[in-house]
mmCIF file of C-alpha atoms in Angstrom:
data_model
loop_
_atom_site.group_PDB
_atom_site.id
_atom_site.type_symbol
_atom_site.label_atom_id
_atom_site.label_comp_id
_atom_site.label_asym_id
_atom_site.label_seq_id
_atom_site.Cartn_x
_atom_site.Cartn_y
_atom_site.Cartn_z
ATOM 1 C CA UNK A 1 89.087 21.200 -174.596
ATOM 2 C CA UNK A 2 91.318 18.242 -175.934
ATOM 3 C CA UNK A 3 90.915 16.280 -173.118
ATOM 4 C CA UNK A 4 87.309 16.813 -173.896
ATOM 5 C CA UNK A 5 87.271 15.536 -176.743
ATOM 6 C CA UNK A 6 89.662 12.389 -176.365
ATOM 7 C CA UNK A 7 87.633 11.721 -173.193
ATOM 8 C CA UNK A 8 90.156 12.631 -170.726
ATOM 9 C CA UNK A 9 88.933 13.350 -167.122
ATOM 10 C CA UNK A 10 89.863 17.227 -166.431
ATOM 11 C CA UNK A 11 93.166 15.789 -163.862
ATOM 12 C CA UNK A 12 94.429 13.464 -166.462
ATOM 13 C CA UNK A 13 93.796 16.557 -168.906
ATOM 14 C CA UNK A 14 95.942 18.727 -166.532
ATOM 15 C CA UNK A 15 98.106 15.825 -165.236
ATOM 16 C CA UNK A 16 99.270 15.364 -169.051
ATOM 17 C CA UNK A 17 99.965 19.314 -169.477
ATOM 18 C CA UNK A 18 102.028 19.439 -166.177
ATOM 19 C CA UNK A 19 103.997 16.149 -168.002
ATOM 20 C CA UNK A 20 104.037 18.048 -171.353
ATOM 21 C CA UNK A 21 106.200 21.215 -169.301
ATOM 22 C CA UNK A 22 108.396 18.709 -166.912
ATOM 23 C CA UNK A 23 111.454 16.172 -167.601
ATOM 24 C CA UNK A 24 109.796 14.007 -165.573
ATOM 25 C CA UNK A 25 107.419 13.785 -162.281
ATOM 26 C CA UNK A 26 106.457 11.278 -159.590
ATOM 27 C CA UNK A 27 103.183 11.158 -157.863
ATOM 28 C CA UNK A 28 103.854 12.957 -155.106
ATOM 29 C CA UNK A 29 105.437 16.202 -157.195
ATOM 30 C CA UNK A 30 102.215 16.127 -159.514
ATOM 31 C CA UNK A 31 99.571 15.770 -156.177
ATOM 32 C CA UNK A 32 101.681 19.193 -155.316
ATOM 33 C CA UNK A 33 100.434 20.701 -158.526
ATOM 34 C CA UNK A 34 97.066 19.133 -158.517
ATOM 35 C CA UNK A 35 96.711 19.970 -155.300
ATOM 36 C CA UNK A 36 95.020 15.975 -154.539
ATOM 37 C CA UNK A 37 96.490 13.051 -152.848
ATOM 38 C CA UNK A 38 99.726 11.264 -153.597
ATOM 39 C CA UNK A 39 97.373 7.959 -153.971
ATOM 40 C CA UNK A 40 94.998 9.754 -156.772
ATOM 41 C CA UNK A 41 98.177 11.242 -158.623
ATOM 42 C CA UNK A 42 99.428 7.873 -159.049
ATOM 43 C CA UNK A 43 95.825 6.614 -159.834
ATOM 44 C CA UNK A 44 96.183 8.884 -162.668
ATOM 45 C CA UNK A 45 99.432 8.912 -163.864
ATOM 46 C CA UNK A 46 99.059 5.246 -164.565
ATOM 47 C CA UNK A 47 95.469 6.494 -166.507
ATOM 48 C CA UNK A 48 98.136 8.652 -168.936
ATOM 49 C CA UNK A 49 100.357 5.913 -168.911
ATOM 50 C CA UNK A 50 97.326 3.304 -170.155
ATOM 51 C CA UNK A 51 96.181 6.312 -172.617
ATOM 52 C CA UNK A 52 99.810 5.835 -173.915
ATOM 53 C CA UNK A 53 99.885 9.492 -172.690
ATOM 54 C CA UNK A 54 102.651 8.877 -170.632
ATOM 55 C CA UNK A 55 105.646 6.428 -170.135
ATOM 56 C CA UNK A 56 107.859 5.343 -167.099
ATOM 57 C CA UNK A 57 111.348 6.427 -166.905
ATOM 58 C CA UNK A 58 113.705 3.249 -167.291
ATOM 59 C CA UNK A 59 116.366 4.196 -164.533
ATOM 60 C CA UNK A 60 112.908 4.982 -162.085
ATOM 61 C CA UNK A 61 110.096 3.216 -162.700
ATOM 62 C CA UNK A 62 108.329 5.885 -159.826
ATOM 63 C CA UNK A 63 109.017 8.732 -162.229
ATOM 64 C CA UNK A 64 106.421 9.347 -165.225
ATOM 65 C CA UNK A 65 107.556 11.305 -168.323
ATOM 66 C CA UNK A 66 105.269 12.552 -171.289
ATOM 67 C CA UNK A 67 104.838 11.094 -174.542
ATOM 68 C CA UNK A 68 105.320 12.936 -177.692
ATOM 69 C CA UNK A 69 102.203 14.940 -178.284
ATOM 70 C CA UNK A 70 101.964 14.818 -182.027
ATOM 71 C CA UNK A 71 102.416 10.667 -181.693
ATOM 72 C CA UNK A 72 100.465 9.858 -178.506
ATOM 73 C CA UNK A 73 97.195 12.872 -179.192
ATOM 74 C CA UNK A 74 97.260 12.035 -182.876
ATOM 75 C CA UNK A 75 96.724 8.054 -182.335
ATOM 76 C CA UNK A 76 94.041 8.643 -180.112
ATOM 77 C CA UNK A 77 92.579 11.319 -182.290
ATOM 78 C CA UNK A 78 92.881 9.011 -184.593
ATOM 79 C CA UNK A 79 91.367 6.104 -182.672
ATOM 80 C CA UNK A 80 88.250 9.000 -181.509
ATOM 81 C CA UNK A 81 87.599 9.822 -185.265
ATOM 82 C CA UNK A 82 87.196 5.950 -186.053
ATOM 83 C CA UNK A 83 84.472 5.550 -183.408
ATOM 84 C CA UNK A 84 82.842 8.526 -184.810
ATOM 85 C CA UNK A 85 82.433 7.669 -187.785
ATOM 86 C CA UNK A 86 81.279 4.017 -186.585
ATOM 87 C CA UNK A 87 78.913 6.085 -184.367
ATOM 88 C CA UNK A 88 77.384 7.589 -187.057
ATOM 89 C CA UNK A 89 77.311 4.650 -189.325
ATOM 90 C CA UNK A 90 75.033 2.647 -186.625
ATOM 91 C CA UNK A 91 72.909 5.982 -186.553
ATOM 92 C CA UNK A 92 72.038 5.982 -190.116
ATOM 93 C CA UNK A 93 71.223 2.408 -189.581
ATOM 94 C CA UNK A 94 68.837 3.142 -186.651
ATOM 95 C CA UNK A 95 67.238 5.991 -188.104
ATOM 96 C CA UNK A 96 66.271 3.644 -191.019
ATOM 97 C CA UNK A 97 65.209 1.500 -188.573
ATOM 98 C CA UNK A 98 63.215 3.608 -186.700
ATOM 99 C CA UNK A 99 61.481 4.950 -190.013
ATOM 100 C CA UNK A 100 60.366 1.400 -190.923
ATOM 101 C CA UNK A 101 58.910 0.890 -187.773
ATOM 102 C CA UNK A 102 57.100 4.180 -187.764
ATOM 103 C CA UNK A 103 55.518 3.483 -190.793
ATOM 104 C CA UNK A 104 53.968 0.430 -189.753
ATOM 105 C CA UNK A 105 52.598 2.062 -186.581
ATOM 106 C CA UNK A 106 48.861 1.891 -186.464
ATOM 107 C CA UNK A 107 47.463 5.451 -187.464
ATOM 108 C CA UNK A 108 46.137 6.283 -183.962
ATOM 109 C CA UNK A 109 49.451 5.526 -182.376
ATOM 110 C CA UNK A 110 51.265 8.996 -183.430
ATOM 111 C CA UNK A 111 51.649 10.288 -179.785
ATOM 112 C CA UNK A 112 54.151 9.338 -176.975
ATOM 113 C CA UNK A 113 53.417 10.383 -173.198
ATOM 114 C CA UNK A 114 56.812 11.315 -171.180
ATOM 115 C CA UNK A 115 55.076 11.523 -167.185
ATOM 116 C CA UNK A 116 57.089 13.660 -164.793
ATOM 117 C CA UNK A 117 58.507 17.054 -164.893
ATOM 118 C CA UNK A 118 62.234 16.038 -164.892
ATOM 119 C CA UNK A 119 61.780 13.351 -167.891
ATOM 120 C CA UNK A 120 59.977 16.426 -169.918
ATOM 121 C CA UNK A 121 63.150 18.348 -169.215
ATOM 122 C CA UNK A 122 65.737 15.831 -170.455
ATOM 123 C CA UNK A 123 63.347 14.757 -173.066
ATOM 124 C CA UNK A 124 63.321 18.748 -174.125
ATOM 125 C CA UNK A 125 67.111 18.992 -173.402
ATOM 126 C CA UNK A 126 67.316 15.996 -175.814
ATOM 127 C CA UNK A 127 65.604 17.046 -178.447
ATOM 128 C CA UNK A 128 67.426 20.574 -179.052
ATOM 129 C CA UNK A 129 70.586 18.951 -178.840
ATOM 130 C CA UNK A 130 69.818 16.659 -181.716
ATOM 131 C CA UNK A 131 67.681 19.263 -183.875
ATOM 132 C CA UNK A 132 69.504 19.910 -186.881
ATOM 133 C CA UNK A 133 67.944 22.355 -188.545
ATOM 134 C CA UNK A 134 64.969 24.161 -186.888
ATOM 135 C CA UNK A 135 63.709 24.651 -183.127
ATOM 136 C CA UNK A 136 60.224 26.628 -183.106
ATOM 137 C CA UNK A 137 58.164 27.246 -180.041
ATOM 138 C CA UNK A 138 55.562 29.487 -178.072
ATOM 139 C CA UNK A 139 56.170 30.481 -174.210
ATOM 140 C CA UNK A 140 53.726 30.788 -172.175
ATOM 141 C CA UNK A 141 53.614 31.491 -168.343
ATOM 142 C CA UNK A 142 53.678 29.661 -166.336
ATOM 143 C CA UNK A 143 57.386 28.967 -166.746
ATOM 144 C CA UNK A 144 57.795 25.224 -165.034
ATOM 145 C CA UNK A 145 59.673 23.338 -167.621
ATOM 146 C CA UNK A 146 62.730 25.447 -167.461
ATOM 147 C CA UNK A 147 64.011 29.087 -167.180
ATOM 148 C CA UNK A 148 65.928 30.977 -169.947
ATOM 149 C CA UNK A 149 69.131 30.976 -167.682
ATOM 150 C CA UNK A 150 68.317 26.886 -167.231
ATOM 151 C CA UNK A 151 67.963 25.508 -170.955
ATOM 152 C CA UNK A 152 71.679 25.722 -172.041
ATOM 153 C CA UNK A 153 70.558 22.826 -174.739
ATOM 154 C CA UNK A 154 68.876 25.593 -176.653
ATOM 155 C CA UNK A 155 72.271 27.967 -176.779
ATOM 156 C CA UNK A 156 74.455 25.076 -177.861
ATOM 157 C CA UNK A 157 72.191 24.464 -180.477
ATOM 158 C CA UNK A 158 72.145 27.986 -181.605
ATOM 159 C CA UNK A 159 75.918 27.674 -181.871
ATOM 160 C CA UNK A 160 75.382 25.416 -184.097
ATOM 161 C CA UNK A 161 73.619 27.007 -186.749
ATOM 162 C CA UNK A 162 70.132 25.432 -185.849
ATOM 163 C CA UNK A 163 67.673 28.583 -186.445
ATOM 164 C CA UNK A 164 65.052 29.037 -183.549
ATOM 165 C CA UNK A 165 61.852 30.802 -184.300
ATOM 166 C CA UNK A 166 60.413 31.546 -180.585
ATOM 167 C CA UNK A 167 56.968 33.271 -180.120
ATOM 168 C CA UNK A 168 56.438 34.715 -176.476
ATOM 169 C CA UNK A 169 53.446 35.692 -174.787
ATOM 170 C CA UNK A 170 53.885 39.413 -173.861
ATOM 171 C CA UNK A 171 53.141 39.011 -170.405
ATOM 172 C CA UNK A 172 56.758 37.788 -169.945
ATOM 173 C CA UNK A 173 57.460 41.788 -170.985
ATOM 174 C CA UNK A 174 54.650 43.365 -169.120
ATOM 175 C CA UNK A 175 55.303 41.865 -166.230
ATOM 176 C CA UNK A 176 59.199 41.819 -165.987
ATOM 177 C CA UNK A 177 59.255 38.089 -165.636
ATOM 178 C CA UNK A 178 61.786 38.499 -169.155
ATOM 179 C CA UNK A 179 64.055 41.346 -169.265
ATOM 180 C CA UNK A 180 64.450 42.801 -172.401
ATOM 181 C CA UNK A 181 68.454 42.430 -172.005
ATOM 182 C CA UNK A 182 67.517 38.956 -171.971
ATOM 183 C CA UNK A 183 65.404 39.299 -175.137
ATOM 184 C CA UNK A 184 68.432 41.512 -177.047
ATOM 185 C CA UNK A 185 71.313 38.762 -176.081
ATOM 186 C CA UNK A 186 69.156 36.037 -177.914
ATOM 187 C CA UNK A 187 68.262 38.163 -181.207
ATOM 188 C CA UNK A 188 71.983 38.877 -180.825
ATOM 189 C CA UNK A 189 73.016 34.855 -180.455
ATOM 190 C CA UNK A 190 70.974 34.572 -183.609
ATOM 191 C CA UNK A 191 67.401 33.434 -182.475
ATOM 192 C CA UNK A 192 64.626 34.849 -184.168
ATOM 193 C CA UNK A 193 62.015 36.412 -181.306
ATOM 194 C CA UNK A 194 58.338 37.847 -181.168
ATOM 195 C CA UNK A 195 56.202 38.712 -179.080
ATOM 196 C CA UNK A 196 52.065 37.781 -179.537
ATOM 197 C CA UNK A 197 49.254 39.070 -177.389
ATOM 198 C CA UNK A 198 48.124 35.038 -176.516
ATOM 199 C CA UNK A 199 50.101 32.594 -177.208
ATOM 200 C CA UNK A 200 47.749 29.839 -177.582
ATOM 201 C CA UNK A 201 49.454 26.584 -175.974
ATOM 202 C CA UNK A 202 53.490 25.815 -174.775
ATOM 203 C CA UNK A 203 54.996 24.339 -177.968
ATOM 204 C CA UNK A 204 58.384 22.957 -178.780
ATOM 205 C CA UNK A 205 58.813 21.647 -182.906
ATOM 206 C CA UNK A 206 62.075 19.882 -183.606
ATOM 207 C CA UNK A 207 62.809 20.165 -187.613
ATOM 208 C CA UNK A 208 59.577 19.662 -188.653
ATOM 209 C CA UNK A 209 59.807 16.045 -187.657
ATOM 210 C CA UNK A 210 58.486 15.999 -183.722
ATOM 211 C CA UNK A 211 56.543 18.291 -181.683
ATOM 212 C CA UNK A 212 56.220 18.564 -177.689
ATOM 213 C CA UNK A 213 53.076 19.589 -176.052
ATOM 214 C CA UNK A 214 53.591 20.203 -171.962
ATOM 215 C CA UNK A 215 50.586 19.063 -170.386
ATOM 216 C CA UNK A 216 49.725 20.097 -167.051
ATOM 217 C CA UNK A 217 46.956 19.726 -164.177
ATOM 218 C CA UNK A 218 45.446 22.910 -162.309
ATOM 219 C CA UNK A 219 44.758 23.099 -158.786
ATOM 220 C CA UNK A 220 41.727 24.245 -157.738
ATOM 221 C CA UNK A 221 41.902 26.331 -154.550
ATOM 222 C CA UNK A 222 39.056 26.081 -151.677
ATOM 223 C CA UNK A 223 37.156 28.944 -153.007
ATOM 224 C CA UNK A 224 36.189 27.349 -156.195
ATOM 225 C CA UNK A 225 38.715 29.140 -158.024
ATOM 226 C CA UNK A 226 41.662 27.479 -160.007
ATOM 227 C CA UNK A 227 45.455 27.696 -159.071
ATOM 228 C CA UNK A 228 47.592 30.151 -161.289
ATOM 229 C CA UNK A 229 50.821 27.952 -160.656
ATOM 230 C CA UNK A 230 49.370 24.440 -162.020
ATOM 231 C CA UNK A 231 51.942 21.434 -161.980
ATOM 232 C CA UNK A 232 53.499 20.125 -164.988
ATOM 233 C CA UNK A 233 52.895 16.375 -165.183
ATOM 234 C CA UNK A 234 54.353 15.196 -168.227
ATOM 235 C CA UNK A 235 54.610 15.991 -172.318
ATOM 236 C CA UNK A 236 53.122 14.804 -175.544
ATOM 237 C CA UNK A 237 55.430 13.759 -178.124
ATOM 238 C CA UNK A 238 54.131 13.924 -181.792
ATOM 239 C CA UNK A 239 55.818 11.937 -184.491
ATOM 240 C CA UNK A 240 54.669 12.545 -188.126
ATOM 241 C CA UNK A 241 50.814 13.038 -188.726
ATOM 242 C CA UNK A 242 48.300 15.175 -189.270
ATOM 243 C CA UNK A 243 48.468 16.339 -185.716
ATOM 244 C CA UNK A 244 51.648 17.226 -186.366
ATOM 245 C CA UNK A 245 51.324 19.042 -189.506
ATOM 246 C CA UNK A 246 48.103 21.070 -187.881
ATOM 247 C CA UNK A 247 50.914 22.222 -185.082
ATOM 248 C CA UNK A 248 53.129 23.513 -187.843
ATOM 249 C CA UNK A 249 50.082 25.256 -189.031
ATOM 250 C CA UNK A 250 49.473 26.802 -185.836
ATOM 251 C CA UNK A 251 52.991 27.999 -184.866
ATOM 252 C CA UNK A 252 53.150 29.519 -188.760
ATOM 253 C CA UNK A 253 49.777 31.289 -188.145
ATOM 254 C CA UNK A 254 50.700 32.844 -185.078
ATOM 255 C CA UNK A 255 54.280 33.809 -186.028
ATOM 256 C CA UNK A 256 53.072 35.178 -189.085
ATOM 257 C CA UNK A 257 50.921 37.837 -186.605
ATOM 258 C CA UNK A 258 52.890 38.069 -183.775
ATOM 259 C CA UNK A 259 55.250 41.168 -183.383
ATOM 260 C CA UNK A 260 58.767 41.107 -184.338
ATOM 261 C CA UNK A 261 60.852 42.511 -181.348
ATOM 262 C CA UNK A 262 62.148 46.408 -182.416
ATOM 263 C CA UNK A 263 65.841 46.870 -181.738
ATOM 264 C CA UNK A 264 67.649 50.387 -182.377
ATOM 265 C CA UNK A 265 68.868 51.017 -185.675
ATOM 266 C CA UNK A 266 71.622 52.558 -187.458
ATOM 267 C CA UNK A 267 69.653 55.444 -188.233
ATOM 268 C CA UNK A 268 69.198 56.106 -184.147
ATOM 269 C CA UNK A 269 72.755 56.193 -183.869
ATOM 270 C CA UNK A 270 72.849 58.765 -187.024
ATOM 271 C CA UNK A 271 70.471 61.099 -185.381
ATOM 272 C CA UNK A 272 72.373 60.897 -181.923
ATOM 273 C CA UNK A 273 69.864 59.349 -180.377
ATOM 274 C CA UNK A 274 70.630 58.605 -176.333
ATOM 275 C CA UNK A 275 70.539 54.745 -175.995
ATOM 276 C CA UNK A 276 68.379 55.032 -173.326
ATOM 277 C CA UNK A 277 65.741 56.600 -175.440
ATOM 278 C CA UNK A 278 65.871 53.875 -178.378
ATOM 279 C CA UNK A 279 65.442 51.343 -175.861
ATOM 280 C CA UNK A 280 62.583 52.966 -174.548
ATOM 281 C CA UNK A 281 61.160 53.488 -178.231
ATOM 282 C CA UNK A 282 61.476 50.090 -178.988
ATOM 283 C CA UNK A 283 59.897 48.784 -176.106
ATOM 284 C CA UNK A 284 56.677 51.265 -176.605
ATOM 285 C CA UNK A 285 56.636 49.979 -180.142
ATOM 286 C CA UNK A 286 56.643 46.300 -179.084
ATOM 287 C CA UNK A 287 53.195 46.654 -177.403
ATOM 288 C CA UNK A 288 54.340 47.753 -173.424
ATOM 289 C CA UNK A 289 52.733 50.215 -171.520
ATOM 290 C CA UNK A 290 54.642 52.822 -170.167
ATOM 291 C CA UNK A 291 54.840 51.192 -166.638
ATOM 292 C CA UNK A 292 55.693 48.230 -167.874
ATOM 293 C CA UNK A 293 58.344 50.278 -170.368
ATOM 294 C CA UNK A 294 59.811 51.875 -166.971
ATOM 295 C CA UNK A 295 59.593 48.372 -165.241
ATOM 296 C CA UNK A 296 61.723 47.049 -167.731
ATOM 297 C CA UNK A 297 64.337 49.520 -167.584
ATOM 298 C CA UNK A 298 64.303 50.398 -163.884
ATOM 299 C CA UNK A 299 63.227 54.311 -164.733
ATOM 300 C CA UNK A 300 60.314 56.030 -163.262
ATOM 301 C CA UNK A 301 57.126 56.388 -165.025
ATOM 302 C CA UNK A 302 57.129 60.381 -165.253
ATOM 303 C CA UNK A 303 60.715 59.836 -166.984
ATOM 304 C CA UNK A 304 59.673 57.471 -169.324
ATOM 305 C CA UNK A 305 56.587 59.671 -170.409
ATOM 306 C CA UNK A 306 58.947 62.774 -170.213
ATOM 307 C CA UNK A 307 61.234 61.158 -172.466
ATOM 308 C CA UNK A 308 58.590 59.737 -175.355
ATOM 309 C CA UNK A 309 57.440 63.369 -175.444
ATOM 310 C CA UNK A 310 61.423 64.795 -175.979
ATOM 311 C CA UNK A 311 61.143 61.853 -179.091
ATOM 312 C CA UNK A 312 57.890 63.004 -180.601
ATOM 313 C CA UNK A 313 60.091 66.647 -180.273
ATOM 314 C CA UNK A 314 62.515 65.619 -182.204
ATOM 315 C CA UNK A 315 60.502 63.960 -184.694
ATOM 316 C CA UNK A 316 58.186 66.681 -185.095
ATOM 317 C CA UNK A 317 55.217 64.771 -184.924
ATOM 318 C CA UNK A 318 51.863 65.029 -182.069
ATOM 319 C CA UNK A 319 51.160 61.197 -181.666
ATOM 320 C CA UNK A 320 52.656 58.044 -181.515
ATOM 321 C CA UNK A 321 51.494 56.309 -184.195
ATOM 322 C CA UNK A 322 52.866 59.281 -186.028
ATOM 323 C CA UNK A 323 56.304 58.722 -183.890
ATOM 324 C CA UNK A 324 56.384 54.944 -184.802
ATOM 325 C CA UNK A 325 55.502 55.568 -188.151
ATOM 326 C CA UNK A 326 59.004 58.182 -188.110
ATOM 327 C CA UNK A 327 61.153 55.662 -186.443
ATOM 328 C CA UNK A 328 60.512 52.802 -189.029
ATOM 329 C CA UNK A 329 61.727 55.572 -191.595
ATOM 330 C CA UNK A 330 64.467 57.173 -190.205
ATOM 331 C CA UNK A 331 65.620 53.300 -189.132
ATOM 332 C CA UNK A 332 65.573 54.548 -185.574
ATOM 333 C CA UNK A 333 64.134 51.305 -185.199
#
């Protein structure tokens, strides 16, 4: 993780640890522990040694020994924290910049086209990575910009305290194309997730500030009919306008209806509740059928149904609205 940060490759990184726990070692002993050639070990040796990471012994000028850690890290520390902070200097300046120019922008040129499906997903990647407050957007299927498992850009920026407001379309839950383990580690990360009957278009808004719009063609088939797996060809990007502002609108109209995603409550726990059968209750209460409830959770139908009836037992009511209704109370839910 230091190396990281003081832009060390990961062998110098290493290199400067095996230094750090020797006297002293030539290329040949390190390409032993690196497990590389003699003729990279040297290559990077003389890397530390440039770093002023690492010095040459004066009775053998073959042998490298470590510098002082606190003295050698802390000057390039040091040295890292004064680019920084000239790094963000020349930001400020280019976001001022960039805000003058805007404003001078004729009104009908609020909209930037990104053409090709691998710009959209570095311009997407991009844009999480530098949100700094907010990250809101719908899902829709087709996926084709990038998986859950692909857009790491959007965990990092949890980690970071940026709050993301996501609305899916349930058809991600109905048909098993999201797993609802998927859906829990999220909520769990921090991410705010619900789930809307249509989601109306695919939507990414970066603090209030920019909005992406995925565009796509359809095919049509032979038949007449169109293609269900249409290509992505590129993205709108929408700087500050009244476009924008009516795609705020939007995504706050439909978050403000769509359903919040149940997870089990204290109160299940309380009652003894089986895990199993909160999951199951919090699925049926976040819209899914009972096939798609067993789908989800790799049970049988009969068992799922078998099990709803045990909770309605328990609860001592005759019909799920009553059961929901109980579950909200007791905070099964």
């Amino acid at each position: 993780m230091l190396g990281e940060v003081l832009g060390l490759t990961t062998s110098q990184a290493l290199a400067y640890h095996d230094l750090v726990g020797s006297p002293s070692l030539d290329a040949a002993e390190l390409a032993r522990r690196l497990g590389c050639d003699p003729g990279d070990a040297l290559d990077v040796l003389r890397a530390l040694e440039s770093h002023g990471l690492a010095t040459r012994q004066s009775t053998d000028d073959s042998r490298f020994q470590a510098a002082p850690p606190e003295i050698a890290l802390g000057a390039l520390l040091a040295r890292r924290k004064d680019e920084i902070q000239a790094a963000q200097e020349e930001l400020i300046q280019l976001e001022a910049e960039f805000r003058r120019s805007s404003a001078l922008r004729p009104a009908t040129d609020v909209v930037d086209v990104v053409r090709g499906a691998d710009a959209v997903r570095q311009r997407l990647t991009q844009l999480q990575l530098g949100a700094r407050e907010t990250v809101e957007s719908f899902t829709k299927p087709p996926v084709f910009v990038m998986s859950v498992g692909e857009n790491t850009a959007e965990d990092q920026a949890v980690a970071r305290g940026v709050r993301y407001r996501v609305v899916v379309d349930r058809v991600f839950l109905d048909t098993g194309m999201l797993r609802v383990d998927d859906v829990t580690e999220a909520i769990e990360k921090g991410e705010d997730v619900r789930f809307s009957e249509r989601v109306p278009i695919k939507l990414f808004i970066i603090d209030h500030r920019l909005a992406c719009v995925p565009i796509q063609t359809v095919r049509e088939a032979g038949d007449g009919t169109t293609d269900m797996a249409p290509d992505l060809v590129g993205a709108l990007i929408i700087h500050p306008s009244g476009l924008l502002d009516a795609l705020i609108a939007l995504f706050e109209g439909v978050w403000r209806d769509a359903t919040p995603f149940p997870l089990p409550g204290e109160g299940a726990e309380r009652s003894g509740l089986d895990r199993q059968d909160a999951r199951i209750l919090a699925l049926m209460l976040a819209g899914l059928t009972d096939q798609s409830v067993a789908n989800q959770l790799g049970l049988s139908l009969r068992t799922v149904q078998r099990r709803v009836k045990v909770l309605m037992g328990i609860a001592g009511v005759s019909t799920r609205i009553q059961l929901g209704w109980y579950a909200a109370r007791k905070d099964w839910i």
